[in-house]
CSV table of C-alpha atoms in Angstrom, one decimal:
chain,number,residue,atom,x,y,z
J,13,MET,CA,150.4,259.3,130.7
J,14,PRO,CA,148.5,262.1,128.9
J,15,CYS,CA,146.3,261.5,126.8
J,16,PRO,CA,147.1,261.7,123.0
J,17,LEU,CA,144.0,263.4,122.3
J,18,ASN,CA,144.6,266.5,124.8
J,19,PHE,CA,147.3,267.0,123.3
J,20,SER,CA,146.7,267.0,119.9
J,21,PHE,CA,144.0,269.2,121.0
J,22,PHE,CA,146.7,271.6,122.9
J,23,HIS,CA,148.9,271.6,119.6
J,24,PHE,CA,146.2,273.1,117.4
J,25,SER,CA,144.8,275.6,120.9
J,26,CYS,CA,149.0,276.8,120.5
J,27,CYS,CA,148.9,277.1,116.6
J,28,SER,CA,145.6,278.5,116.8
J,29,ILE,CA,147.3,281.6,118.7
J,30,TYR,CA,150.8,282.0,117.0
J,31,LEU,CA,148.3,282.6,113.8
J,32,PHE,CA,146.1,284.8,116.2
J,33,ALA,CA,149.0,286.3,117.4
J,34,CYS,CA,150.6,288.0,114.5
J,35,ARG,CA,147.3,288.2,112.7
J,36,CYS,CA,146.9,290.7,115.4
J,37,VAL,CA,150.7,292.1,114.9
J,38,GLU,CA,149.7,292.9,111.4
J,39,ALA,CA,146.5,294.5,112.4
J,40,LEU,CA,148.3,296.5,114.5
J,41,TYR,CA,151.5,298.1,112.3
J,42,ILE,CA,148.1,299.1,110.2
J,43,TYR,CA,146.5,300.7,112.0
J,44,PHE,CA,149.7,303.5,113.7
J,45,ARG,CA,151.1,303.8,110.4
J,46,ALA,CA,148.2,304.3,108.7
J,47,GLU,CA,148.3,307.7,111.0
J,48,ARG,CA,151.7,309.2,110.1
J,49,VAL,CA,151.3,308.5,105.7
J,50,GLU,CA,148.8,309.9,104.5
J,51,GLU,CA,147.0,308.0,101.3
J,52,PRO,CA,146.3,309.2,97.6
J,53,TYR,CA,143.9,306.8,97.5
J,54,VAL,CA,140.5,306.5,98.9
J,55,SER,CA,137.5,304.7,97.4
J,56,ILE,CA,134.0,305.5,98.0
J,57,THR,CA,131.0,303.3,100.3
J,58,LYS,CA,127.2,304.1,100.2
J,59,LYS,CA,125.6,302.4,103.0
J,60,ARG,CA,121.6,303.2,103.8
J,61,GLN,CA,120.7,304.2,107.6
J,62,MET,CA,118.3,302.7,108.7
J,63,PRO,CA,114.5,303.3,108.1
J,64,LYS,CA,112.6,306.0,109.8
J,65,ASP,CA,108.8,306.5,109.7
J,66,GLY,CA,109.4,304.7,106.1
J,67,TYR,CA,112.4,306.3,105.0
J,68,SER,CA,116.1,305.7,104.3
J,69,GLU,CA,118.2,307.4,103.6
J,70,GLU,CA,122.0,306.6,101.9
J,71,ILE,CA,125.5,307.8,103.1
J,72,GLU,CA,128.5,307.9,102.0
J,73,LYS,CA,131.3,307.8,103.2
J,74,GLU,CA,135.7,307.5,102.5
J,75,VAL,CA,137.8,304.6,102.9
J,76,GLY,CA,141.0,304.8,102.7
J,77,GLN,CA,143.2,301.5,101.9
J,78,ALA,CA,144.6,301.2,105.2
J,79,GLU,CA,140.8,301.2,106.7
J,80,GLY,CA,140.1,298.6,104.1
J,81,LYS,CA,142.9,296.2,105.2
J,82,LEU,CA,141.9,295.7,108.9
J,83,ARG,CA,138.2,296.1,107.5
J,84,THR,CA,139.7,293.1,106.4
J,85,HIS,CA,141.4,291.9,109.2
J,86,ARG,CA,138.2,292.0,111.5
J,87,SER,CA,136.6,289.8,109.2
J,88,ALA,CA,139.3,287.5,109.4
J,89,PHE,CA,139.0,287.8,113.2
J,90,SER,CA,135.4,286.4,112.9
J,91,ARG,CA,135.7,283.6,110.4
J,92,ALA,CA,139.3,282.1,112.4
J,93,SER,CA,137.7,282.2,116.0
J,94,VAL,CA,134.0,281.0,114.7
J,95,ILE,CA,136.6,277.9,113.5
J,96,GLN,CA,138.1,277.5,116.4
J,97,ALA,CA,135.6,277.7,119.0
J,98,PHE,CA,134.3,274.7,116.6
J,99,LEU,CA,136.6,273.0,115.3
J,100,GLY,CA,139.2,272.8,118.9
J,101,SER,CA,137.4,274.5,122.0
J,102,ALA,CA,133.9,273.4,121.6
J,103,PRO,CA,135.4,269.3,121.3
J,104,GLN,CA,137.0,270.2,124.0
J,105,LEU,CA,135.4,270.9,125.9
J,106,THR,CA,133.2,267.7,126.1
J,107,LEU,CA,136.0,265.6,125.9
J,108,GLN,CA,137.3,267.6,129.2
J,109,LEU,CA,133.7,267.2,131.0
J,110,TYR,CA,133.8,263.3,130.2
J,111,ILE,CA,137.4,263.1,131.6
J,112,CYS,CA,135.8,264.2,134.1
J,113,ILE,CA,132.2,262.6,135.0
J,114,LEU,CA,135.2,259.5,134.4
J,115,GLN,CA,137.5,260.7,137.1
J,116,GLN,CA,134.8,261.9,139.6
J,117,GLU,CA,136.2,264.9,140.7
J,118,VAL,CA,136.8,268.4,139.1
J,119,THR,CA,140.2,269.9,139.4
J,120,VAL,CA,140.8,273.9,139.7
J,121,ALA,CA,142.3,273.8,135.8
J,122,ARG,CA,140.3,271.4,134.5
J,123,SER,CA,137.1,273.8,135.5
J,124,ILE,CA,138.8,276.9,134.9
J,125,PHE,CA,139.9,275.6,131.4
J,126,MET,CA,136.4,274.3,131.2
J,127,VAL,CA,135.1,277.8,131.4
J,128,LEU,CA,138.0,279.1,128.8
J,129,SER,CA,137.1,276.3,126.1
J,130,LEU,CA,132.6,278.1,127.4
J,131,LEU,CA,133.9,281.4,127.0
J,132,SER,CA,135.6,280.6,122.7
J,133,ILE,CA,132.6,278.5,122.2
J,134,VAL,CA,130.1,281.4,122.9
J,135,TYR,CA,133.1,284.5,121.3
J,136,GLY,CA,132.6,281.9,117.9
J,137,ALA,CA,128.6,281.1,118.2
J,138,LEU,CA,128.7,285.7,119.3
J,139,ARG,CA,130.6,286.4,115.6
J,140,CYS,CA,128.8,284.4,114.1
J,141,ASN,CA,126.1,285.6,114.7
J,142,ILE,CA,127.5,288.9,113.7
J,143,LEU,CA,129.0,287.9,110.9
J,144,ALA,CA,125.6,286.8,109.7
J,145,ILE,CA,123.8,289.8,109.6
J,146,LYS,CA,126.7,292.1,108.6
J,147,ILE,CA,126.3,289.2,105.7
J,148,LYS,CA,123.3,289.4,105.2
J,149,TYR,CA,122.3,293.2,105.5
J,150,ASP,CA,125.2,294.2,103.3
J,151,ASP,CA,123.2,297.7,102.1
J,152,TYR,CA,122.8,298.3,105.5
J,153,ASP,CA,125.1,300.7,108.5
J,154,ILE,CA,124.4,298.6,111.2
J,155,ARG,CA,125.5,299.1,114.7
J,156,VAL,CA,124.6,296.6,117.1
J,157,LYS,CA,123.7,297.5,120.5
J,158,PRO,CA,125.0,296.3,124.5
J,159,ALA,CA,121.5,294.5,124.6
J,160,ALA,CA,121.7,292.8,121.9
J,161,TYR,CA,125.5,291.3,122.5
J,162,LEU,CA,124.4,291.2,126.1
J,163,CYS,CA,121.1,288.5,124.6
J,164,ILE,CA,123.0,286.6,121.8
J,165,PHE,CA,125.2,286.3,124.8
J,166,MET,CA,122.9,284.4,127.8
J,167,TRP,CA,121.7,282.8,124.3
J,168,ARG,CA,124.3,281.5,123.0
J,169,SER,CA,124.9,280.2,127.1
J,170,PHE,CA,122.4,278.8,127.7
J,171,GLU,CA,122.1,276.8,124.3
J,172,ILE,CA,125.8,275.8,124.7
J,173,ALA,CA,126.5,274.9,128.2
J,174,THR,CA,123.2,271.9,127.7
J,175,ARG,CA,124.0,270.8,124.9
J,176,VAL,CA,127.2,269.9,125.5
J,177,ALA,CA,125.8,268.3,129.2
J,178,VAL,CA,123.4,266.5,127.6
J,179,LEU,CA,126.0,264.6,125.1
J,180,VAL,CA,128.1,264.2,128.1
J,181,LEU,CA,125.5,262.6,130.1
J,182,PHE,CA,124.0,260.4,127.4
J,183,GLY,CA,127.5,259.0,126.1
J,184,SER,CA,128.4,258.8,130.7
J,185,VAL,CA,125.4,255.7,129.9
J,186,LEU,CA,124.9,254.5,126.5
J,187,ARG,CA,128.6,255.2,125.2
J,188,ILE,CA,128.6,253.4,121.2
J,189,TRP,CA,125.0,254.9,120.8
J,190,VAL,CA,126.2,258.1,121.4
J,191,PHE,CA,128.8,258.3,118.1
J,192,LEU,CA,125.6,256.6,116.7
J,193,ILE,CA,123.7,260.0,117.5
J,194,VAL,CA,126.9,262.9,116.7
J,195,LEU,CA,127.0,261.4,112.8
J,196,LEU,CA,122.9,260.8,112.5
J,197,ASN,CA,123.7,264.5,113.4
J,198,PHE,CA,126.4,265.3,111.6
J,199,LEU,CA,125.9,263.6,108.6
J,200,GLY,CA,122.5,264.8,108.0
J,201,PHE,CA,123.2,268.7,108.5
J,202,PHE,CA,127.2,268.0,106.3
J,203,PHE,CA,124.7,267.0,103.4
J,204,TYR,CA,121.2,269.1,103.8
J,205,PRO,CA,123.4,271.8,102.4
J,206,TRP,CA,124.5,270.1,99.0
J,207,VAL,CA,120.3,268.4,98.5
J,208,ILE,CA,119.2,271.6,98.8
J,209,PHE,CA,121.6,273.1,96.7
J,210,TRP,CA,121.2,269.9,94.6
J,211,LEU,CA,117.8,270.8,94.2
J,212,SER,CA,117.8,273.6,93.0
J,213,LYS,CA,119.6,272.6,89.8
J,214,SER,CA,121.9,275.9,89.8
J,215,PRO,CA,125.0,275.9,88.0
J,216,PHE,CA,128.4,275.2,90.2
J,217,PRO,CA,130.0,278.1,92.0
J,218,GLU,CA,132.6,279.2,89.7
J,219,ASN,CA,133.4,282.4,91.5
J,220,ILE,CA,134.6,281.6,95.0
J,221,GLU,CA,138.4,281.8,93.9
J,222,LYS,CA,140.4,282.4,90.4
J,223,GLU,CA,143.2,280.6,91.0
J,224,LEU,CA,141.6,277.3,92.8
J,225,SER,CA,140.0,274.2,90.0
J,226,ARG,CA,136.6,272.5,90.0
J,227,VAL,CA,138.2,269.5,92.3
J,228,GLY,CA,139.9,273.3,94.8
J,229,THR,CA,136.4,274.4,94.4
J,230,THR,CA,134.1,271.6,95.4
J,231,ILE,CA,137.1,270.8,98.8
J,232,VAL,CA,137.2,273.9,99.7
J,233,LEU,CA,133.0,274.2,99.5
J,234,CYS,CA,133.3,271.3,101.3
J,235,LEU,CA,135.3,272.3,104.3
J,236,LEU,CA,132.0,275.7,104.5
J,237,THR,CA,130.1,273.0,105.1
J,238,PHE,CA,132.5,270.4,107.8
J,239,LEU,CA,132.7,273.7,110.2
J,240,TYR,CA,128.3,274.7,108.8
J,241,ALA,CA,128.1,270.7,110.8
J,242,GLY,CA,130.2,271.4,113.9
J,243,ILE,CA,128.5,274.9,114.3
J,244,ASN,CA,124.3,272.7,113.8
J,245,MET,CA,126.5,270.3,116.2
J,246,PHE,CA,126.2,272.2,119.5
J,247,CYS,CA,123.9,275.0,118.3
J,248,TRP,CA,121.0,277.3,116.3
J,249,SER,CA,124.0,278.4,112.8
J,250,ALA,CA,123.1,282.5,112.1
J,251,ALA,CA,125.0,282.2,108.8
J,252,GLN,CA,122.7,279.7,106.8
J,253,VAL,CA,125.1,278.4,103.9
J,254,GLU,CA,123.4,278.1,100.7
J,255,LEU,CA,125.9,277.2,97.7
J,256,SER,CA,123.6,278.8,94.9
J,257,ASP,CA,124.5,282.1,96.7
J,258,PRO,CA,127.6,284.5,95.0
J,259,ASP,CA,128.6,284.8,98.8
J,260,LEU,CA,127.5,281.1,99.9
J,261,ILE,CA,124.9,282.3,102.9
J,262,SER,CA,122.0,282.6,102.1
J,263,LYS,CA,120.6,286.6,102.7
J,264,SER,CA,116.7,285.2,103.4
J,265,GLN,CA,115.6,285.3,107.2
J,266,ASN,CA,114.1,281.3,107.5
J,267,TRP,CA,112.0,281.9,110.9
J,268,TYR,CA,110.8,278.0,110.0
J,269,ARG,CA,113.9,276.5,109.4
J,270,MET,CA,115.4,277.8,112.8
J,271,THR,CA,111.5,277.3,114.8
J,272,VAL,CA,111.5,273.6,113.6
J,273,TYR,CA,115.5,273.3,114.5
J,274,TYR,CA,114.8,274.4,118.4
J,275,ILE,CA,111.6,271.6,118.2
J,276,VAL,CA,112.8,268.8,117.1
J,277,ARG,CA,116.8,269.8,119.3
J,278,LEU,CA,114.4,270.2,122.5
J,279,MET,CA,112.0,266.6,121.5
J,280,GLU,CA,116.4,265.7,121.1
J,281,ASN,CA,117.2,266.5,124.0
J,282,ALA,CA,114.8,265.4,126.5
J,283,PHE,CA,114.9,261.7,125.0
J,284,LEU,CA,118.3,261.9,124.9
J,285,LEU,CA,118.1,263.0,128.6
J,286,LEU,CA,114.7,260.0,129.6
J,287,LEU,CA,117.8,258.0,128.3
J,288,TRP,CA,120.1,258.6,130.6
J,289,TYR,CA,117.9,259.0,133.6
J,290,ILE,CA,117.0,255.1,132.5
J,291,TYR,CA,120.1,253.2,132.4
J,292,ARG,CA,122.0,255.5,135.6
J,293,THR,CA,125.2,254.1,136.8
J,294,ASP,CA,126.1,253.8,140.0
J,295,PHE,CA,127.6,257.5,139.8
J,296,TYR,CA,124.5,258.9,139.8
J,297,LEU,CA,122.7,258.0,143.6
J,298,TYR,CA,124.0,260.7,145.0
J,299,VAL,CA,123.0,263.2,141.7
J,300,CYS,CA,118.9,264.9,142.4
J,301,ALA,CA,118.5,262.9,138.3
J,302,PRO,CA,114.9,264.4,138.1
J,303,MET,CA,116.0,268.3,139.4
J,304,LEU,CA,118.9,267.7,137.0
J,305,PHE,CA,116.1,267.1,133.7
J,306,LEU,CA,115.0,269.2,135.3
J,307,GLN,CA,117.3,272.3,135.5
J,308,LEU,CA,119.0,271.5,131.8
J,309,LEU,CA,116.1,270.9,129.5
J,310,ILE,CA,114.6,274.5,131.5
J,311,GLY,CA,118.3,275.8,131.1
J,312,TYR,CA,117.9,275.2,127.2
J,313,CYS,CA,114.3,277.0,127.1
J,314,MET,CA,115.4,279.9,128.3
J,315,GLY,CA,118.4,279.8,125.5
J,316,ILE,CA,115.5,279.7,123.5
J,317,PHE,CA,114.0,282.6,126.0
J,318,PHE,CA,116.5,285.0,125.1
J,319,MET,CA,116.6,284.2,121.4
J,320,LEU,CA,113.1,285.1,120.9
J,321,VAL,CA,114.0,288.1,122.6
J,322,PHE,CA,116.9,288.8,120.2
J,323,TYR,CA,114.9,288.8,117.5
J,324,GLN,CA,111.9,289.8,118.7
J,325,PHE,CA,112.9,293.5,120.4
J,326,CYS,CA,117.0,293.6,119.7
J,327,HIS,CA,117.9,293.2,116.2
J,328,PRO,CA,119.5,295.4,114.4
J,329,CYS,CA,117.6,295.3,110.9
J,330,LYS,CA,114.0,294.3,113.1
J,331,LYS,CA,112.4,297.2,111.4
J,332,LEU,CA,113.7,295.3,108.4
J,333,PHE,CA,112.2,291.7,109.4
J,334,SER,CA,108.3,291.4,107.0
J,335,SER,CA,107.5,288.7,110.1
J,336,SER,CA,108.6,288.0,112.9
J,337,ILE,CA,110.2,285.0,114.6
J,338,THR,CA,107.1,284.7,117.2
J,339,GLU,CA,104.6,284.6,114.2
J,340,ALA,CA,106.8,282.0,112.9
J,341,LEU,CA,106.5,279.5,116.5
J,342,LEU,CA,103.3,280.5,116.6
J,343,SER,CA,102.1,279.4,113.2
J,344,CYS,CA,103.9,275.8,113.0
J,345,PHE,CA,102.4,276.1,117.4
J,346,ASN,CA,99.1,276.1,115.2
J,347,ILE,CA,100.2,273.3,112.7
J,348,LEU,CA,101.1,270.7,115.7
J,349,TYR,CA,98.0,272.1,116.9
J,350,LEU,CA,95.6,270.3,114.1
J,351,ILE,CA,97.6,267.7,113.1
J,352,CYS,CA,97.3,266.1,116.9
J,353,GLN,CA,93.6,267.4,116.8
J,354,HIS,CA,92.7,265.6,113.3
J,355,HIS,CA,93.8,262.4,114.4
J,356,LYS,CA,92.3,262.6,117.3
J,357,SER,CA,89.1,262.9,116.0
J,358,THR,CA,90.1,260.0,113.1
J,359,LEU,CA,90.4,258.3,116.6
J,360,LEU,CA,87.0,258.6,117.6
J,361,LYS,CA,86.1,258.3,114.0
J,362,GLY,CA,87.5,254.4,114.1
J,363,LYS,CA,85.7,254.1,118.0
J,364,VAL,CA,82.3,255.3,116.5
J,365,ALA,CA,82.8,252.3,113.6
J,366,MET,CA,84.2,249.6,115.7
J,367,LYS,CA,81.3,250.5,118.5
J,368,SER,CA,79.3,251.3,115.5
J,369,PRO,CA,77.6,246.4,114.4
J,370,GLU,CA,78.0,246.0,118.5
J,371,ASN,CA,75.3,249.3,118.9
J,372,THR,CA,73.3,247.4,115.3
J,373,ASP,CA,73.3,244.0,116.5
J,374,GLU,CA,71.2,245.4,120.3
J,375,ALA,CA,68.9,247.2,118.4
J,376,GLN,CA,68.4,244.6,116.7
J,377,GLY,CA,68.1,242.2,119.9
J,378,SER,CA,66.1,245.1,121.3
J,379,SER,CA,63.5,245.5,118.2
J,380,LYS,CA,62.6,241.1,118.1
J,381,THR,CA,61.9,241.6,121.5
J,382,ILE,CA,59.7,244.1,120.6
J,383,ASP,CA,57.9,241.9,118.5
J,384,SER,CA,57.7,239.1,120.1
J,385,GLN,CA,55.9,241.1,122.6
J,386,ASN,CA,52.9,242.5,120.6
J,387,ARG,CA,52.6,239.3,119.1
J,388,SER,CA,51.6,237.5,122.6
J,389,ALA,CA,49.3,240.3,123.3
J,390,LEU,CA,47.5,240.2,119.6
J,391,GLN,CA,47.5,237.0,120.1
J,392,CYS,CA,45.5,237.5,123.8
J,393,THR,CA,43.1,239.7,122.8
J,394,SER,CA,42.3,238.1,119.4
J,395,PRO,CA,37.8,237.2,119.1
J,396,GLY,CA,38.2,233.5,118.3
J,397,SER,CA,40.9,233.0,121.8
J,398,ASP,CA,38.3,231.2,125.0
J,399,SER,CA,38.5,234.0,126.9
J,400,PRO,CA,37.3,233.6,130.8
J,401,HIS,CA,35.0,236.3,130.8
J,402,LEU,CA,33.0,235.6,127.8
J,403,GLN,CA,32.0,232.4,128.3
J,404,MET,CA,30.5,234.2,132.0
């Protein structure tokens, strides 16, 4: 009997492929028709080049209606790939891997399907990175090099694969607790943009769509934060939602938020793996559990390594950064070091305070013994004492 979850995910995937195919056909029609029909109206766009030696040149470019429509389609494809990846392929990959563990077998068809799902998620995360760069640096002419694509691909592959594996392993031994972990993660990232928006005391965004009412705008924003929470469940979202911004995407590069995310996520993965190692069942007797534990942690650290390489050397707009992520990482480590040193100093002070009454008692006892010895010596050498030497 087929699983209803498999059928629902399969139906969702088929609908997504159908809509994607329709968009592709429409884009191809516009592309081939644009070369034959001369366009009477063009628009001029101004873009700034990446600064060289502190100087940035502004260039102008004519954009026709067909090219503008193709850009709109390209942007729609990027957003659709992100939605399909994290709301379709990510749950599907998690479910298939969990079924493989329960059935204790991996078929060829299922393994191929899981690999395709993982590639779909990685591609969606890659498109999310590129989309965030283009939104943040919209005034600049951005060209992403192949090395940057390779770093993003390796970064997202290690990060997403290890995250899915950790959740599945933890859920295979503690089935009820995994729902609590997922729910807390999802609700935390879902309400985080709303909390930041309420703390900023900004007016409610009304310029998303003119035809939408206030209720419709709220529904759209909730769907956006829903997608944001789904992305952060598996990996870091390069496009940070900011409801107070007209584009709903944060334009600033917050290194400290990213650093805190990866430190907390690494600690969470290590804790979940430790619980899996403690409560693992007899099924894992033929698996080297310590080696798997280390491999997953090293895999997540490899993802962080490629992320650092991308932002430090391969980012197309690294010349515009006021600071680097390595500086933020070092500052966070310095803060953690100072906190540990302060905690250690407080513990040492507490131990000294606990030992000080004992030392004072010992000192008083020793002083009393010394005084008694001095008194006895004085009594022996006093003039009124009967000394045998004087009697002679």
